[in-house]
Amino acid sequence: MKEKTIAIVGGGASGVSTFIHLVLKLIVNPVPGRVTLILIEKKEEVGPGLAYDTSQQGHLLNTSAGLMGIFAEEPHHFVEWMQARPDYISEKYPGTKIHADAYPPRSLYGDYLKETLHEYVALARQHGLEVQLRHDEAIDAEVSEARVVLQLASGLSVRADAVVLATGTPEANNFKHLEKSPRYLDSPWPARRILDTVASPDATVSILGASLTAIDAVITLTNNGHGGPIRMYSKDGLLPRVQSPQEVPFERQFLTMENIRKTIREQRRPLRVKDLWRLFKAEAERILGPQDDWTKFDRVDKPQLKLLREDLELALRGENCVANILFSTRYDSFDVWKLLPTDQKILFTKTLKAYSDINRHSIPVENARKLISLLESGQLSVTAHLDEVDWHETEGTFTLQTEREGTQRADYVINATGTAAAVEKMNIPLLQQLLKKKHLVPNPAGGVRADVHTMQLEVPGQPLAPLYGIGHLLVGELFDTNAVWFNVARVDFMTNDILLRLADGRS
């Protein structure tokens, strides 16, 4: 029987999930012939991914533990894994709560990924599957309808019957002119880079961005004794809102799939962003009462300390109406996203996404309290309307120009603005080579085009090309690619199609 090879590019959470789903399915329903699984990761250690490869216990998961299971439709698997290891967690992560509504340290989740991966590597070999874990980087590829040949940085090549691009979340590259500075970090990950770079605990550090990633940078600094000013800058200056300590059930009556489909049927046209906004307002007003002026909910240029205090109180009472509504949509959001035409997806990104993000991707209570303390002391500030950032080599400092506060200076700058949505700006050599060869099709809404049912990437002129993708690479197609539970669900569909391809001889 012909040997079949499946290669996975990227050993973070999505790559690990892909690997273990393939192993489990190959054990339960073997395909004819010998199967080799190759997992390629440029970092020395496969498993954690940048966000979870941290020794900082102050870096907490931003999603509750009950949604972080790495197996499809088993969201509590991570919680069950923790419950089976109370002594280990008590010793290594003292004070960590073990339940579905907890927000454990990210490094503990990294431990979970590594242990699960190694368990399934051993299981695969016990069942006659060949497994190769390669510490290398895929930098180029040739794609045909029969196979994909990956070129590795080491000079070796991998011929595979199917390839999965689980390339993760690329570092931001929107301030390339700052890279000449030794005091500039293009990413806050891994956290060790911040501690190795920021030499003085009294230095002024500017963080570009105000999202969860930026907050992680603040936590890294302050938990390691940094006492100097920390300034967060962003386009809108919006901090994420605060998560309730436990999930708040919310039964929607207006913003439902039934009403969304009804709108399409009655209007006889595609779904529009304004339809979603109308239904959302009706849902919110059912709780808040009629609102004459929705602009009063605009949070740009409002005192972030005041807002954060209010958000914390609302979260503790479970009364953040907007967050409760949006959080309740998490299992419907992908289905809604698929109904929007490309121009409406782009419009949503420009108009509503920032507010959607700060409510759906919010701050754990513990970190909210830390931020409030830092803002109250004056050590931390949040500034909107960042115009430009420059490095002055002769002076050894940065200048940051803002619309409202003029020019400010900083000793160090950390880029935490998040990754690019446009694939052309994703700083991953393999993706750029595939684009150059026209093996990928950019999606105007972000990432690349793919079949959303199978995750097979669209390759011009080669409809059967065995090239798949998962995670941020498909942000325009999938929307929720920063949620582990969502990516795991997509991995389940994707691995089904890959094994069906191998079984019926498409590759």
PDB file of C-alpha atoms in Angstrom, residues 71-300:
ATOM      1  CA  PHE A  71     -10.848  18.328  21.606  1.00  0.00           C
ATOM      2  CA  ALA A  72     -13.909  19.127  19.490  1.00  0.00           C
ATOM      3  CA  GLU A  73     -17.141  19.309  21.472  1.00  0.00           C
ATOM      4  CA  GLU A  74     -15.249  18.681  24.734  1.00  0.00           C
ATOM      5  CA  PRO A  75     -14.831  22.246  25.993  1.00  0.00           C
ATOM      6  CA  HIS A  76     -14.309  21.051  29.600  1.00  0.00           C
ATOM      7  CA  HIS A  77     -11.404  18.736  28.765  1.00  0.00           C
ATOM      8  CA  PHE A  78      -8.858  21.280  30.061  1.00  0.00           C
ATOM      9  CA  VAL A  79     -10.814  21.619  33.329  1.00  0.00           C
ATOM     10  CA  GLU A  80     -10.922  17.836  33.697  1.00  0.00           C
ATOM     11  CA  TRP A  81      -7.163  17.698  33.036  1.00  0.00           C
ATOM     12  CA  MET A  82      -6.577  20.233  35.829  1.00  0.00           C
ATOM     13  CA  GLN A  83      -8.911  18.406  38.217  1.00  0.00           C
ATOM     14  CA  ALA A  84      -6.857  15.250  37.721  1.00  0.00           C
ATOM     15  CA  ARG A  85      -3.634  17.081  38.775  1.00  0.00           C
ATOM     16  CA  PRO A  86      -4.418  19.055  41.967  1.00  0.00           C
ATOM     17  CA  ASP A  87      -1.037  18.421  43.601  1.00  0.00           C
ATOM     18  CA  TYR A  88       0.919  19.509  40.508  1.00  0.00           C
ATOM     19  CA  ILE A  89      -1.139  22.699  40.152  1.00  0.00           C
ATOM     20  CA  SER A  90      -0.972  23.477  43.875  1.00  0.00           C
ATOM     21  CA  GLU A  91       2.827  23.205  43.820  1.00  0.00           C
ATOM     22  CA  LYS A  92       3.599  24.935  40.519  1.00  0.00           C
ATOM     23  CA  TYR A  93       0.651  27.339  40.302  1.00  0.00           C
ATOM     24  CA  PRO A  94      -0.381  28.066  43.907  1.00  0.00           C
ATOM     25  CA  GLY A  95      -3.721  29.798  44.278  1.00  0.00           C
ATOM     26  CA  THR A  96      -5.010  28.714  40.878  1.00  0.00           C
ATOM     27  CA  LYS A  97      -8.711  27.933  40.882  1.00  0.00           C
ATOM     28  CA  ILE A  98      -9.787  24.762  39.130  1.00  0.00           C
ATOM     29  CA  HIS A  99     -13.252  25.139  37.673  1.00  0.00           C
ATOM     30  CA  ALA A 100     -14.930  26.062  34.397  1.00  0.00           C
ATOM     31  CA  ASP A 101     -15.310  29.776  35.190  1.00  0.00           C
ATOM     32  CA  ALA A 102     -11.674  30.210  36.279  1.00  0.00           C
ATOM     33  CA  TYR A 103      -8.961  32.055  34.327  1.00  0.00           C
ATOM     34  CA  PRO A 104      -5.784  30.040  35.020  1.00  0.00           C
ATOM     35  CA  PRO A 105      -2.249  31.110  34.040  1.00  0.00           C
ATOM     36  CA  ARG A 106      -1.495  30.790  30.344  1.00  0.00           C
ATOM     37  CA  SER A 107       1.622  28.770  31.087  1.00  0.00           C
ATOM     38  CA  LEU A 108      -0.580  26.129  32.757  1.00  0.00           C
ATOM     39  CA  TYR A 109      -2.545  25.881  29.530  1.00  0.00           C
ATOM     40  CA  GLY A 110       0.781  25.525  27.734  1.00  0.00           C
ATOM     41  CA  ASP A 111       1.584  22.582  30.027  1.00  0.00           C
ATOM     42  CA  TYR A 112      -1.758  21.036  29.062  1.00  0.00           C
ATOM     43  CA  LEU A 113      -1.028  21.376  25.348  1.00  0.00           C
ATOM     44  CA  LYS A 114       2.465  19.891  25.677  1.00  0.00           C
ATOM     45  CA  GLU A 115       1.322  16.950  27.779  1.00  0.00           C
ATOM     46  CA  THR A 116      -1.619  16.194  25.480  1.00  0.00           C
ATOM     47  CA  LEU A 117       0.620  16.383  22.414  1.00  0.00           C
ATOM     48  CA  HIS A 118       3.201  13.993  23.846  1.00  0.00           C
ATOM     49  CA  GLU A 119       0.443  11.618  24.971  1.00  0.00           C
ATOM     50  CA  TYR A 120      -0.860  11.447  21.404  1.00  0.00           C
ATOM     51  CA  VAL A 121       2.606  11.137  19.886  1.00  0.00           C
ATOM     52  CA  ALA A 122       3.122   8.004  22.003  1.00  0.00           C
ATOM     53  CA  LEU A 123      -0.386   6.764  21.193  1.00  0.00           C
ATOM     54  CA  ALA A 124       0.192   7.251  17.469  1.00  0.00           C
ATOM     55  CA  ARG A 125       3.405   5.231  17.533  1.00  0.00           C
ATOM     56  CA  GLN A 126       1.742   2.458  19.533  1.00  0.00           C
ATOM     57  CA  HIS A 127      -0.791   2.120  16.710  1.00  0.00           C
ATOM     58  CA  GLY A 128       1.764   1.972  13.908  1.00  0.00           C
ATOM     59  CA  LEU A 129       1.667   5.611  12.806  1.00  0.00           C
ATOM     60  CA  GLU A 130       4.998   7.221  12.061  1.00  0.00           C
ATOM     61  CA  VAL A 131       5.430  10.590  13.760  1.00  0.00           C
ATOM     62  CA  GLN A 132       8.092  13.187  13.085  1.00  0.00           C
ATOM     63  CA  LEU A 133       8.415  16.357  15.179  1.00  0.00           C
ATOM     64  CA  ARG A 134      10.716  18.663  13.239  1.00  0.00           C
ATOM     65  CA  HIS A 135      12.361  21.735  14.720  1.00  0.00           C
ATOM     66  CA  ASP A 136      12.522  23.655  11.458  1.00  0.00           C
ATOM     67  CA  GLU A 137      10.719  26.372   9.493  1.00  0.00           C
ATOM     68  CA  ALA A 138       8.751  25.904   6.287  1.00  0.00           C
ATOM     69  CA  ILE A 139       9.754  28.811   4.055  1.00  0.00           C
ATOM     70  CA  ASP A 140       8.457  27.848   0.608  1.00  0.00           C
ATOM     71  CA  ALA A 141       6.251  25.296  -1.142  1.00  0.00           C
ATOM     72  CA  GLU A 142       5.265  23.907  -4.509  1.00  0.00           C
ATOM     73  CA  VAL A 143       1.579  23.044  -4.760  1.00  0.00           C
ATOM     74  CA  SER A 144      -0.134  20.689  -7.190  1.00  0.00           C
ATOM     75  CA  GLU A 145      -3.363  18.706  -7.125  1.00  0.00           C
ATOM     76  CA  ALA A 146      -1.380  15.585  -6.261  1.00  0.00           C
ATOM     77  CA  ARG A 147       0.791  16.852  -3.394  1.00  0.00           C
ATOM     78  CA  VAL A 148       2.520  19.753  -1.667  1.00  0.00           C
ATOM     79  CA  VAL A 149       6.309  19.892  -1.421  1.00  0.00           C
ATOM     80  CA  LEU A 150       7.494  22.038   1.479  1.00  0.00           C
ATOM     81  CA  GLN A 151      10.941  23.604   1.503  1.00  0.00           C
ATOM     82  CA  LEU A 152      12.450  23.972   4.963  1.00  0.00           C
ATOM     83  CA  ALA A 153      14.952  26.526   6.231  1.00  0.00           C
ATOM     84  CA  SER A 154      17.401  23.670   6.938  1.00  0.00           C
ATOM     85  CA  GLY A 155      17.510  22.863   3.220  1.00  0.00           C
ATOM     86  CA  LEU A 156      15.421  19.706   3.548  1.00  0.00           C
ATOM     87  CA  SER A 157      12.105  19.191   1.789  1.00  0.00           C
ATOM     88  CA  VAL A 158       8.895  17.402   2.764  1.00  0.00           C
ATOM     89  CA  ARG A 159       6.610  15.755   0.198  1.00  0.00           C
ATOM     90  CA  ALA A 160       3.112  15.499   1.614  1.00  0.00           C
ATOM     91  CA  ASP A 161      -0.239  14.227   0.412  1.00  0.00           C
ATOM     92  CA  ALA A 162      -1.906  16.940   2.506  1.00  0.00           C
ATOM     93  CA  VAL A 163      -0.531  20.024   4.254  1.00  0.00           C
ATOM     94  CA  VAL A 164      -2.161  22.078   6.988  1.00  0.00           C
ATOM     95  CA  LEU A 165      -0.980  25.664   7.481  1.00  0.00           C
ATOM     96  CA  ALA A 166      -1.416  26.327  11.210  1.00  0.00           C
ATOM     97  CA  THR A 167       0.926  29.289  11.086  1.00  0.00           C
ATOM     98  CA  GLY A 168      -0.559  31.014  14.127  1.00  0.00           C
ATOM     99  CA  THR A 169      -0.871  34.718  14.774  1.00  0.00           C
ATOM    100  CA  PRO A 170       1.967  36.595  13.052  1.00  0.00           C
ATOM    101  CA  GLU A 171       3.718  39.461  14.756  1.00  0.00           C
ATOM    102  CA  ALA A 172       2.570  42.954  13.837  1.00  0.00           C
ATOM    103  CA  ASN A 173       4.728  44.620  11.195  1.00  0.00           C
ATOM    104  CA  ASN A 174       3.031  48.019  10.973  1.00  0.00           C
ATOM    105  CA  PHE A 175       5.949  49.958  12.444  1.00  0.00           C
ATOM    106  CA  LYS A 176       8.800  48.539  10.389  1.00  0.00           C
ATOM    107  CA  HIS A 177      10.675  51.863  10.470  1.00  0.00           C
ATOM    108  CA  LEU A 178      11.234  51.331  14.208  1.00  0.00           C
ATOM    109  CA  GLU A 179      12.960  47.967  13.802  1.00  0.00           C
ATOM    110  CA  LYS A 180      16.378  49.633  13.546  1.00  0.00           C
ATOM    111  CA  SER A 181      16.083  50.597  17.212  1.00  0.00           C
ATOM    112  CA  PRO A 182      17.480  48.188  19.836  1.00  0.00           C
ATOM    113  CA  ARG A 183      14.805  49.522  22.205  1.00  0.00           C
ATOM    114  CA  TYR A 184      11.850  48.510  20.028  1.00  0.00           C
ATOM    115  CA  LEU A 185      10.005  45.200  20.389  1.00  0.00           C
ATOM    116  CA  ASP A 186       7.762  44.166  17.511  1.00  0.00           C
ATOM    117  CA  SER A 187       5.805  41.887  19.855  1.00  0.00           C
ATOM    118  CA  PRO A 188       5.339  41.400  23.615  1.00  0.00           C
ATOM    119  CA  TRP A 189       5.835  37.651  23.091  1.00  0.00           C
ATOM    120  CA  PRO A 190       7.646  35.762  24.405  1.00  0.00           C
ATOM    121  CA  ALA A 191       7.502  37.761  27.652  1.00  0.00           C
ATOM    122  CA  ARG A 192      11.183  37.153  28.309  1.00  0.00           C
ATOM    123  CA  ARG A 193      12.021  39.587  25.493  1.00  0.00           C
ATOM    124  CA  ILE A 194      10.494  42.472  27.442  1.00  0.00           C
ATOM    125  CA  LEU A 195      12.466  41.652  30.580  1.00  0.00           C
ATOM    126  CA  ASP A 196      15.706  41.231  28.611  1.00  0.00           C
ATOM    127  CA  THR A 197      15.217  44.489  26.678  1.00  0.00           C
ATOM    128  CA  VAL A 198      13.858  46.997  29.211  1.00  0.00           C
ATOM    129  CA  ALA A 199      17.065  47.528  31.172  1.00  0.00           C
ATOM    130  CA  SER A 200      15.896  50.095  33.731  1.00  0.00           C
ATOM    131  CA  PRO A 201      12.915  49.652  36.085  1.00  0.00           C
ATOM    132  CA  ASP A 202      12.433  53.433  35.975  1.00  0.00           C
ATOM    133  CA  ALA A 203      12.358  53.789  32.180  1.00  0.00           C
ATOM    134  CA  THR A 204       9.354  55.180  30.336  1.00  0.00           C
ATOM    135  CA  VAL A 205       7.761  52.409  28.276  1.00  0.00           C
ATOM    136  CA  SER A 206       5.207  53.080  25.565  1.00  0.00           C
ATOM    137  CA  ILE A 207       2.950  50.235  24.458  1.00  0.00           C
ATOM    138  CA  LEU A 208       1.318  50.553  21.051  1.00  0.00           C
ATOM    139  CA  GLY A 209      -2.171  49.161  21.462  1.00  0.00           C
ATOM    140  CA  ALA A 210      -4.687  48.863  24.289  1.00  0.00           C
ATOM    141  CA  SER A 211      -6.084  45.375  23.717  1.00  0.00           C
ATOM    142  CA  LEU A 212      -5.582  42.184  25.728  1.00  0.00           C
ATOM    143  CA  THR A 213      -2.119  41.726  24.219  1.00  0.00           C
ATOM    144  CA  ALA A 214      -1.108  45.209  25.340  1.00  0.00           C
ATOM    145  CA  ILE A 215      -2.432  44.499  28.829  1.00  0.00           C
ATOM    146  CA  ASP A 216      -0.278  41.363  28.943  1.00  0.00           C
ATOM    147  CA  ALA A 217       2.739  43.589  28.290  1.00  0.00           C
ATOM    148  CA  VAL A 218       1.713  45.843  31.196  1.00  0.00           C
ATOM    149  CA  ILE A 219       1.370  42.795  33.463  1.00  0.00           C
ATOM    150  CA  THR A 220       4.812  41.505  32.417  1.00  0.00           C
ATOM    151  CA  LEU A 221       6.439  44.812  33.333  1.00  0.00           C
ATOM    152  CA  THR A 222       4.687  45.505  36.620  1.00  0.00           C
ATOM    153  CA  ASN A 223       4.802  41.941  37.938  1.00  0.00           C
ATOM    154  CA  ASN A 224       8.587  42.069  37.504  1.00  0.00           C
ATOM    155  CA  GLY A 225       9.148  45.271  39.436  1.00  0.00           C
ATOM    156  CA  HIS A 226       8.924  47.943  36.750  1.00  0.00           C
ATOM    157  CA  GLY A 227       8.124  51.247  38.466  1.00  0.00           C
ATOM    158  CA  GLY A 228       8.515  53.711  35.601  1.00  0.00           C
ATOM    159  CA  PRO A 229       5.724  55.267  33.551  1.00  0.00           C
ATOM    160  CA  ILE A 230       3.827  52.936  31.198  1.00  0.00           C
ATOM    161  CA  ARG A 231       1.811  54.574  28.446  1.00  0.00           C
ATOM    162  CA  MET A 232      -0.629  52.747  26.211  1.00  0.00           C
ATOM    163  CA  TYR A 233      -1.414  54.309  22.832  1.00  0.00           C
ATOM    164  CA  SER A 234      -3.934  53.262  20.234  1.00  0.00           C
ATOM    165  CA  LYS A 235      -6.160  54.532  17.461  1.00  0.00           C
ATOM    166  CA  ASP A 236      -9.279  54.624  19.629  1.00  0.00           C
ATOM    167  CA  GLY A 237      -7.872  54.265  23.158  1.00  0.00           C
ATOM    168  CA  LEU A 238     -10.465  51.648  24.098  1.00  0.00           C
ATOM    169  CA  LEU A 239      -9.650  49.224  26.886  1.00  0.00           C
ATOM    170  CA  PRO A 240     -11.419  45.854  26.844  1.00  0.00           C
ATOM    171  CA  ARG A 241     -14.334  45.568  29.215  1.00  0.00           C
ATOM    172  CA  VAL A 242     -14.323  43.277  32.265  1.00  0.00           C
ATOM    173  CA  GLN A 243     -15.497  39.677  32.227  1.00  0.00           C
ATOM    174  CA  SER A 244     -17.998  38.521  34.821  1.00  0.00           C
ATOM    175  CA  PRO A 245     -16.475  35.971  37.239  1.00  0.00           C
ATOM    176  CA  GLN A 246     -19.030  33.454  36.001  1.00  0.00           C
ATOM    177  CA  GLU A 247     -20.968  33.121  32.774  1.00  0.00           C
ATOM    178  CA  VAL A 248     -24.213  35.091  32.794  1.00  0.00           C
ATOM    179  CA  PRO A 249     -26.970  33.267  30.880  1.00  0.00           C
ATOM    180  CA  PHE A 250     -28.711  35.534  28.392  1.00  0.00           C
ATOM    181  CA  GLU A 251     -31.615  34.439  26.235  1.00  0.00           C
ATOM    182  CA  ARG A 252     -31.875  36.651  23.182  1.00  0.00           C
ATOM    183  CA  GLN A 253     -35.275  37.585  21.768  1.00  0.00           C
ATOM    184  CA  PHE A 254     -34.336  39.957  18.937  1.00  0.00           C
ATOM    185  CA  LEU A 255     -30.740  39.249  17.873  1.00  0.00           C
ATOM    186  CA  THR A 256     -31.507  35.652  16.907  1.00  0.00           C
ATOM    187  CA  MET A 257     -30.745  33.513  13.878  1.00  0.00           C
ATOM    188  CA  GLU A 258     -34.480  33.264  13.268  1.00  0.00           C
ATOM    189  CA  ASN A 259     -34.853  37.038  13.027  1.00  0.00           C
ATOM    190  CA  ILE A 260     -31.702  37.382  10.932  1.00  0.00           C
ATOM    191  CA  ARG A 261     -32.952  34.805   8.447  1.00  0.00           C
ATOM    192  CA  LYS A 262     -36.394  36.418   8.506  1.00  0.00           C
ATOM    193  CA  THR A 263     -34.818  39.767   7.571  1.00  0.00           C
ATOM    194  CA  ILE A 264     -33.121  38.208   4.549  1.00  0.00           C
ATOM    195  CA  ARG A 265     -36.344  36.486   3.492  1.00  0.00           C
ATOM    196  CA  GLU A 266     -38.599  39.529   3.887  1.00  0.00           C
ATOM    197  CA  GLN A 267     -36.166  42.032   2.368  1.00  0.00           C
ATOM    198  CA  ARG A 268     -35.094  39.603  -0.377  1.00  0.00           C
ATOM    199  CA  ARG A 269     -31.512  40.823  -0.186  1.00  0.00           C
ATOM    200  CA  PRO A 270     -28.285  39.841   1.578  1.00  0.00           C
ATOM    201  CA  LEU A 271     -27.781  40.584   5.245  1.00  0.00           C
ATOM    202  CA  ARG A 272     -26.384  44.018   6.077  1.00  0.00           C
ATOM    203  CA  VAL A 273     -24.507  45.418   9.049  1.00  0.00           C
ATOM    204  CA  LYS A 274     -27.335  47.859   9.703  1.00  0.00           C
ATOM    205  CA  ASP A 275     -29.706  44.887  10.124  1.00  0.00           C
ATOM    206  CA  LEU A 276     -27.498  43.486  12.870  1.00  0.00           C
ATOM    207  CA  TRP A 277     -27.235  46.901  14.515  1.00  0.00           C
ATOM    208  CA  ARG A 278     -31.023  47.285  14.506  1.00  0.00           C
ATOM    209  CA  LEU A 279     -31.546  43.886  16.119  1.00  0.00           C
ATOM    210  CA  PHE A 280     -28.806  44.513  18.663  1.00  0.00           C
ATOM    211  CA  LYS A 281     -30.332  47.840  19.697  1.00  0.00           C
ATOM    212  CA  ALA A 282     -33.741  46.207  20.120  1.00  0.00           C
ATOM    213  CA  GLU A 283     -32.139  43.514  22.312  1.00  0.00           C
ATOM    214  CA  ALA A 284     -30.292  46.030  24.461  1.00  0.00           C
ATOM    215  CA  GLU A 285     -33.296  48.331  24.857  1.00  0.00           C
ATOM    216  CA  ARG A 286     -35.316  45.390  26.106  1.00  0.00           C
ATOM    217  CA  ILE A 287     -32.971  45.434  29.130  1.00  0.00           C
ATOM    218  CA  LEU A 288     -31.902  49.084  29.345  1.00  0.00           C
ATOM    219  CA  GLY A 289     -35.132  50.704  28.232  1.00  0.00           C
ATOM    220  CA  PRO A 290     -35.558  52.990  25.186  1.00  0.00           C
ATOM    221  CA  GLN A 291     -32.461  55.022  24.303  1.00  0.00           C
ATOM    222  CA  ASP A 292     -32.868  58.379  22.569  1.00  0.00           C
ATOM    223  CA  ASP A 293     -29.167  58.784  21.809  1.00  0.00           C
ATOM    224  CA  TRP A 294     -26.894  55.807  21.280  1.00  0.00           C
ATOM    225  CA  THR A 295     -23.850  58.048  20.814  1.00  0.00           C
ATOM    226  CA  LYS A 296     -23.688  58.414  24.597  1.00  0.00           C
ATOM    227  CA  PHE A 297     -22.351  54.853  24.660  1.00  0.00           C
ATOM    228  CA  ASP A 298     -19.306  55.944  22.626  1.00  0.00           C
ATOM    229  CA  ARG A 299     -16.269  55.213  24.824  1.00  0.00           C
ATOM    230  CA  VAL A 300     -13.612  56.981  22.757  1.00  0.00           C
TER     231      VAL A 300
END
